[in-house]
Coordinates of C-alpha atoms and ligand atoms in Angstrom, one line a residue:
X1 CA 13.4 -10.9 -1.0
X2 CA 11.9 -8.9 -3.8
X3 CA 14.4 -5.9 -4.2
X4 CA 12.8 -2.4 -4.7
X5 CA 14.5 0.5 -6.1
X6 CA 14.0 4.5 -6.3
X7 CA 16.2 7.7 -6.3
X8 CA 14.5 8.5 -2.8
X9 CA 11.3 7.5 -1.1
X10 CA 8.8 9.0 -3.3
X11 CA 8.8 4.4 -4.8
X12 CA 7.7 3.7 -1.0
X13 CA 4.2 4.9 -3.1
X14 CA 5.0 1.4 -5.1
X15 CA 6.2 -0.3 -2.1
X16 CA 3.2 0.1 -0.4
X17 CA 1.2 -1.1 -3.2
X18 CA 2.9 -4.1 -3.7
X19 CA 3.0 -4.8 0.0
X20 CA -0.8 -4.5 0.0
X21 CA -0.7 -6.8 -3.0
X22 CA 1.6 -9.3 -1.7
X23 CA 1.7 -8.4 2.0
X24 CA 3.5 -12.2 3.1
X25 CA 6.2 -11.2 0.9
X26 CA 9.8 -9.9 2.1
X27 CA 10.6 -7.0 0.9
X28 CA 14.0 -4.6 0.7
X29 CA 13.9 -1.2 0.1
X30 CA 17.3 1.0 -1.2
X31 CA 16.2 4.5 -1.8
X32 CA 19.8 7.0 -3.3
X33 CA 18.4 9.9 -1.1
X34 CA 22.1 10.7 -1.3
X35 CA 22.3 11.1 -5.0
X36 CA 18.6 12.2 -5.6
X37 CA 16.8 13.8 -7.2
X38 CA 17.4 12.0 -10.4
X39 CA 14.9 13.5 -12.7
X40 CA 16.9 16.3 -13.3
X41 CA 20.6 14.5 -14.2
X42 CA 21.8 12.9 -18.0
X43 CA 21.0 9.7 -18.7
X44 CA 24.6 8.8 -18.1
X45 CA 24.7 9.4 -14.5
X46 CA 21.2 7.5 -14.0
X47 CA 22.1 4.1 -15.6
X48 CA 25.5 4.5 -13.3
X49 CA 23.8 5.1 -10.4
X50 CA 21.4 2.7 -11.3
X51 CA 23.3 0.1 -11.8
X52 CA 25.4 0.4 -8.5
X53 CA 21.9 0.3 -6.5
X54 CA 20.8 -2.8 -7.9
X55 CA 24.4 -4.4 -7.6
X56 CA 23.9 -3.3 -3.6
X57 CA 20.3 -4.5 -3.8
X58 CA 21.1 -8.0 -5.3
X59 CA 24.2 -8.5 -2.9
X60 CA 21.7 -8.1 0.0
X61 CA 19.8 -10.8 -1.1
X62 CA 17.1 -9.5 -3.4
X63 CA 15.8 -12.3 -6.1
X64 CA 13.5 -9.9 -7.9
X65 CA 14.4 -6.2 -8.5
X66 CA 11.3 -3.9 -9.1
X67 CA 12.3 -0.3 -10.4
X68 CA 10.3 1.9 -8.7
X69 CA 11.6 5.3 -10.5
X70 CA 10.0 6.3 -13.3
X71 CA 13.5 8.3 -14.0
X72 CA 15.4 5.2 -13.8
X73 CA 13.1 2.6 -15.1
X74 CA 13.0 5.3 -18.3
X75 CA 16.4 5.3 -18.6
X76 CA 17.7 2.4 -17.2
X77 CA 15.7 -0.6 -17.4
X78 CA 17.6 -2.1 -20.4
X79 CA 21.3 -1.8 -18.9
X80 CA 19.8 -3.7 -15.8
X81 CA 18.0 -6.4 -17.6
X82 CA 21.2 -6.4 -19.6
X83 CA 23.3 -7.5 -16.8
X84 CA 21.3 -9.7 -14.5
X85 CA 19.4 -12.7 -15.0
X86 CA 16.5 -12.4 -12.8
X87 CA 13.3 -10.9 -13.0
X88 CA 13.3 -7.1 -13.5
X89 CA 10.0 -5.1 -13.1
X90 CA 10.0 -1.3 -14.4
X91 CA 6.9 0.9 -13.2
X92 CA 6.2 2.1 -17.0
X93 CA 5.4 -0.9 -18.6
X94 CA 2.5 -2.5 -16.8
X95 CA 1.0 1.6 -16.5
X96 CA 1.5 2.1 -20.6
X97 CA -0.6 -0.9 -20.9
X98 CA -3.4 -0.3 -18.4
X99 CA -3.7 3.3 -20.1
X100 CA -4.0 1.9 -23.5
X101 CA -6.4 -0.3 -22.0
X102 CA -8.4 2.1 -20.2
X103 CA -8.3 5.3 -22.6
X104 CA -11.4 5.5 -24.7
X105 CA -10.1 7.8 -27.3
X106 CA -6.6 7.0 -26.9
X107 CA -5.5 10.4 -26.6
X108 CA -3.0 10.3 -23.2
X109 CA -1.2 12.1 -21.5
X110 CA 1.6 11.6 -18.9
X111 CA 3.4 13.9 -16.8
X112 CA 6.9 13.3 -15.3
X113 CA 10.4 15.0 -14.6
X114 CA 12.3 16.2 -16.7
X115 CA 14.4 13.1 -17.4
X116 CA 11.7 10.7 -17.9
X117 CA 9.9 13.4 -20.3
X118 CA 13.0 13.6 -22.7
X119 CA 13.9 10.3 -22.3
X120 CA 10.0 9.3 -24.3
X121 CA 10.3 6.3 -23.2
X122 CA 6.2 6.4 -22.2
X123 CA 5.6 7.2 -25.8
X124 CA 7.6 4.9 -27.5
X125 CA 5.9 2.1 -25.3
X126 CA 2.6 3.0 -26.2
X127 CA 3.5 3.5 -29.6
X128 CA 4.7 0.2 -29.6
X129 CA 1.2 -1.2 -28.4
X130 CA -0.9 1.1 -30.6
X131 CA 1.2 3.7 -32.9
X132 CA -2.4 5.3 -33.5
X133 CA -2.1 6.7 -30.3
X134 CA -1.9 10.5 -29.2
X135 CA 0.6 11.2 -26.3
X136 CA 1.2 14.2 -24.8
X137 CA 4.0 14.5 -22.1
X138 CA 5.2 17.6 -19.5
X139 CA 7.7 17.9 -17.7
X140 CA 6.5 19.1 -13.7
X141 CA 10.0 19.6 -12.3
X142 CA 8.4 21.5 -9.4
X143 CA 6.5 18.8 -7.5
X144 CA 8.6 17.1 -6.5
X145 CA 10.7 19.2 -4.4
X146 CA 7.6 20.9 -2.9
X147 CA 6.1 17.6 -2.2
X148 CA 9.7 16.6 -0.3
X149 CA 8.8 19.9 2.0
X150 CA 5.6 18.1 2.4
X151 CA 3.9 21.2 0.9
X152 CA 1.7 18.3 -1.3
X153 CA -1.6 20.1 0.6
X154 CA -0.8 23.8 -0.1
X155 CA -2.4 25.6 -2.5
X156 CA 0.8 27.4 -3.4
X157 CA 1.3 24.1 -4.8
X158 CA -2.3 23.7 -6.2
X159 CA -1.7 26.5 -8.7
X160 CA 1.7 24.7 -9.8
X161 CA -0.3 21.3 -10.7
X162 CA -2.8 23.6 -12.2
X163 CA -0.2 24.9 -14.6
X164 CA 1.6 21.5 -15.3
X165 CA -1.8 20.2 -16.6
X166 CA -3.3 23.3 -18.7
X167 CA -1.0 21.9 -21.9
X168 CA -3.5 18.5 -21.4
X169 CA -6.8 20.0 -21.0
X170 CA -6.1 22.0 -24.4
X171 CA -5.3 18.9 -25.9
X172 CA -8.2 17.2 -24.6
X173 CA -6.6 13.7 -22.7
X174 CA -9.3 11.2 -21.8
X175 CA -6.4 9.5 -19.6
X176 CA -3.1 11.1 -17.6
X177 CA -0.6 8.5 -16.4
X178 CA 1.0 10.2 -12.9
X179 CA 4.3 9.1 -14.4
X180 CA 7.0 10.0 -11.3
X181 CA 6.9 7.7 -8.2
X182 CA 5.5 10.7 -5.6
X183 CA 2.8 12.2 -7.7
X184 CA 0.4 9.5 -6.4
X185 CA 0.6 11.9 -3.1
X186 CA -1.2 14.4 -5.3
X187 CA -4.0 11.9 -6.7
X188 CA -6.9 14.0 -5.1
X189 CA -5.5 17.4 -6.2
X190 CA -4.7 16.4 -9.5
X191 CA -7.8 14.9 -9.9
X192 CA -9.4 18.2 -9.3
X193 CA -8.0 19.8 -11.5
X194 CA -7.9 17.7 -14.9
X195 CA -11.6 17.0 -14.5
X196 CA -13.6 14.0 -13.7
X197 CA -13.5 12.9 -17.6
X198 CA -10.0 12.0 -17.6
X199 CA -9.1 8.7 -16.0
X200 CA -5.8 8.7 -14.0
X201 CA -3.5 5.8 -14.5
X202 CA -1.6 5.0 -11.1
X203 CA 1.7 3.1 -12.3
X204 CA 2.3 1.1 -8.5
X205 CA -0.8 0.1 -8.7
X206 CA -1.1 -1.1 -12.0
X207 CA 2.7 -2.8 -11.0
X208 CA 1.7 -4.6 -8.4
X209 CA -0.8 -6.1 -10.6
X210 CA 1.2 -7.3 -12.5
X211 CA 4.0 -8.5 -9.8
X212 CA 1.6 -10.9 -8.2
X213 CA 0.2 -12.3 -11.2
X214 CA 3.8 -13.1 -12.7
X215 CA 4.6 -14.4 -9.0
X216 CA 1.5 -16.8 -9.3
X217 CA 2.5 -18.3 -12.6
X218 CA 6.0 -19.0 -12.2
X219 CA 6.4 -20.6 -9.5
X220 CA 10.6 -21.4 -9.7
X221 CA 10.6 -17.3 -8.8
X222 CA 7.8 -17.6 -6.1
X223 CA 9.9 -20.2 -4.7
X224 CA 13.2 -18.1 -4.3
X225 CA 11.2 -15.7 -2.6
X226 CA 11.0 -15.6 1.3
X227 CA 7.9 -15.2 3.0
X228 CA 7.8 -13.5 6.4
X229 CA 5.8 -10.2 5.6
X230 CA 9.5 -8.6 6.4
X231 CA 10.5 -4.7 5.1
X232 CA 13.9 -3.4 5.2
X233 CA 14.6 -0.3 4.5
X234 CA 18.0 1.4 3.3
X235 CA 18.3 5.3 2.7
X236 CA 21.8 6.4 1.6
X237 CA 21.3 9.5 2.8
X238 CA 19.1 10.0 6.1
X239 CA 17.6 13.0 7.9
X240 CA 14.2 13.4 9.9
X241 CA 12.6 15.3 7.0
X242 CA 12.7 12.0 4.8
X243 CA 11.8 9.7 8.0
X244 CA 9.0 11.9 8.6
X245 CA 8.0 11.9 5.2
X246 CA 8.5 8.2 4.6
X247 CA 6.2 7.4 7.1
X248 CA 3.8 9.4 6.0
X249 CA 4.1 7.5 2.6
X250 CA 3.8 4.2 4.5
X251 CA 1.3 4.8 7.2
X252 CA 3.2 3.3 9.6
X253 CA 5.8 3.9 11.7
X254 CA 9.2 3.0 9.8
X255 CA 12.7 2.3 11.2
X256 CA 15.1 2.8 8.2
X257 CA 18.5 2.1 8.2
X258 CA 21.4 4.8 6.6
X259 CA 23.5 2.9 4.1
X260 CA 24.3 2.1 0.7
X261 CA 27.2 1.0 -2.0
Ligands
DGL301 N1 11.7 9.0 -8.4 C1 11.7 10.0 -9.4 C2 10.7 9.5 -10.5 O1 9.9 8.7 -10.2 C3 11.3 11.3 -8.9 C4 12.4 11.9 -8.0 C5 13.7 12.2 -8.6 O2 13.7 13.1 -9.6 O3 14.7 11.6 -8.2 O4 10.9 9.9 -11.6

């Protein structure tokens, strides 16, 4: 099974992509709804956390881990890769290199919690690819509550996005990476507001990409890797808010499961 992790279910947005991808794939979900929201703890309490989910994750069976959180996969991929040998997938990487890839003028700009922002991990990746590169980052610590109350329509919430991106619009971006897991349920709204000139980077996307191709050239992993378009999905903390929301996030109806470690 190919092992997916978030703090909650805004990574269903990267489950979905990667089950459109490589929908005969198995899949298990584990999302710390318990713990979450991550974005706003030290770095300390993520690669903990972290690092007992993925433990949980690779005891249920998971071959390849895919970290889903742009929190965690900011500050936790390394302590994972660190301790397991198997492949380990983080949602920045493969979207630092599409935006590198895609921005005309390389001036980018990503926006993020509050963790992933201080963490600069999304700078010092594309600095690593092209240290010419201008990157602007902001923190938008209000989405993603008000996207949790499902108030991603409401143009209470409108005027919030509005404000998150004025900093990038002075700066003039020609590309904005929607670097947390549940901004990609705001695509159209940010879209409308940072302008038709700037292209927006979709990290599950640009993951699952990348997933299948890696799956397709090494086949000793593809072979691990059951095949029997199944989902499971684990929630350590479960109420009918998230279920509602989750299957929102899915488009389908979802039976999840309350557990963790
Ligand atoms: N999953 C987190 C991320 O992608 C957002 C939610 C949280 O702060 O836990 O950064």
């Amino acid at each position: 099974m190919i092992g997916v992790f978030d703090s909650g279910i805004g990574g269903l947005t990267v489950l979905k992509a990667l089950m459109e991808s490589i929908p005969d794939y198995d899949f298990i979900y584990f999302g710390d709804t318990a713990r979450a929201p991550y974005g706003s703890k030290s770095p300390k309490t993520v690669i903990t956390c972290t690092l007992q989910n993925i433990e949980f994750l690779v005891n249920l069976g998971a071959k390849v881990v895919v970290l889903a959180c742009h929190t965690v996969a900011s500050l936790a991929t390394d302590s994972v890769s660190a301790r397991y040998d198997m492949p380990i997938f983080d949602v920045i990487t493969p979207a630092v290199k599409h935006a590198i890839k895609t921005s005309r003028y390389q001036r980018i700009g990503i926006i993020g919690t509050r963790a992933t922002t201080m963490s600069a991990a999304y700078e010092k990746k594309i600095h690593a690819e092209n240290p010419n590169a201008k990157v602007y980052s902001a923190a938008c610590p209000l989405l993603v509550p008000l996207i949790e109350e499902s108030w991603h329509k409401k143009p209470e919430t409108r005027m919030i996005v509005k404000k998150c991106l004025h900093p990038f619009k002075v700066r003039q971006i020609d590309t904005l990476i929607l670097g947390c897991s549940y901004y990609g349920l705001l695509t159209r709204m940010i879209r409308t507001k940072i302008g038709k000139r700037v292209s927006l980077i979709d990290p599950s996307s640009c993951l699952a990409d990348v997933v299948k191709a890696f799956l397709a050239r090494h086949r000793e992993v593809d072979e691990l890797l059951s095949k029997n378009s199944y989902l499971r999905l684990i929630l350590s903390d479960l109420t009918p808010q998230i279920e509602k929301l989750a299957g929102t996030i899915l488009q389908r109806n979802v039976r999840i499961e309350a557990g963790g470690p």
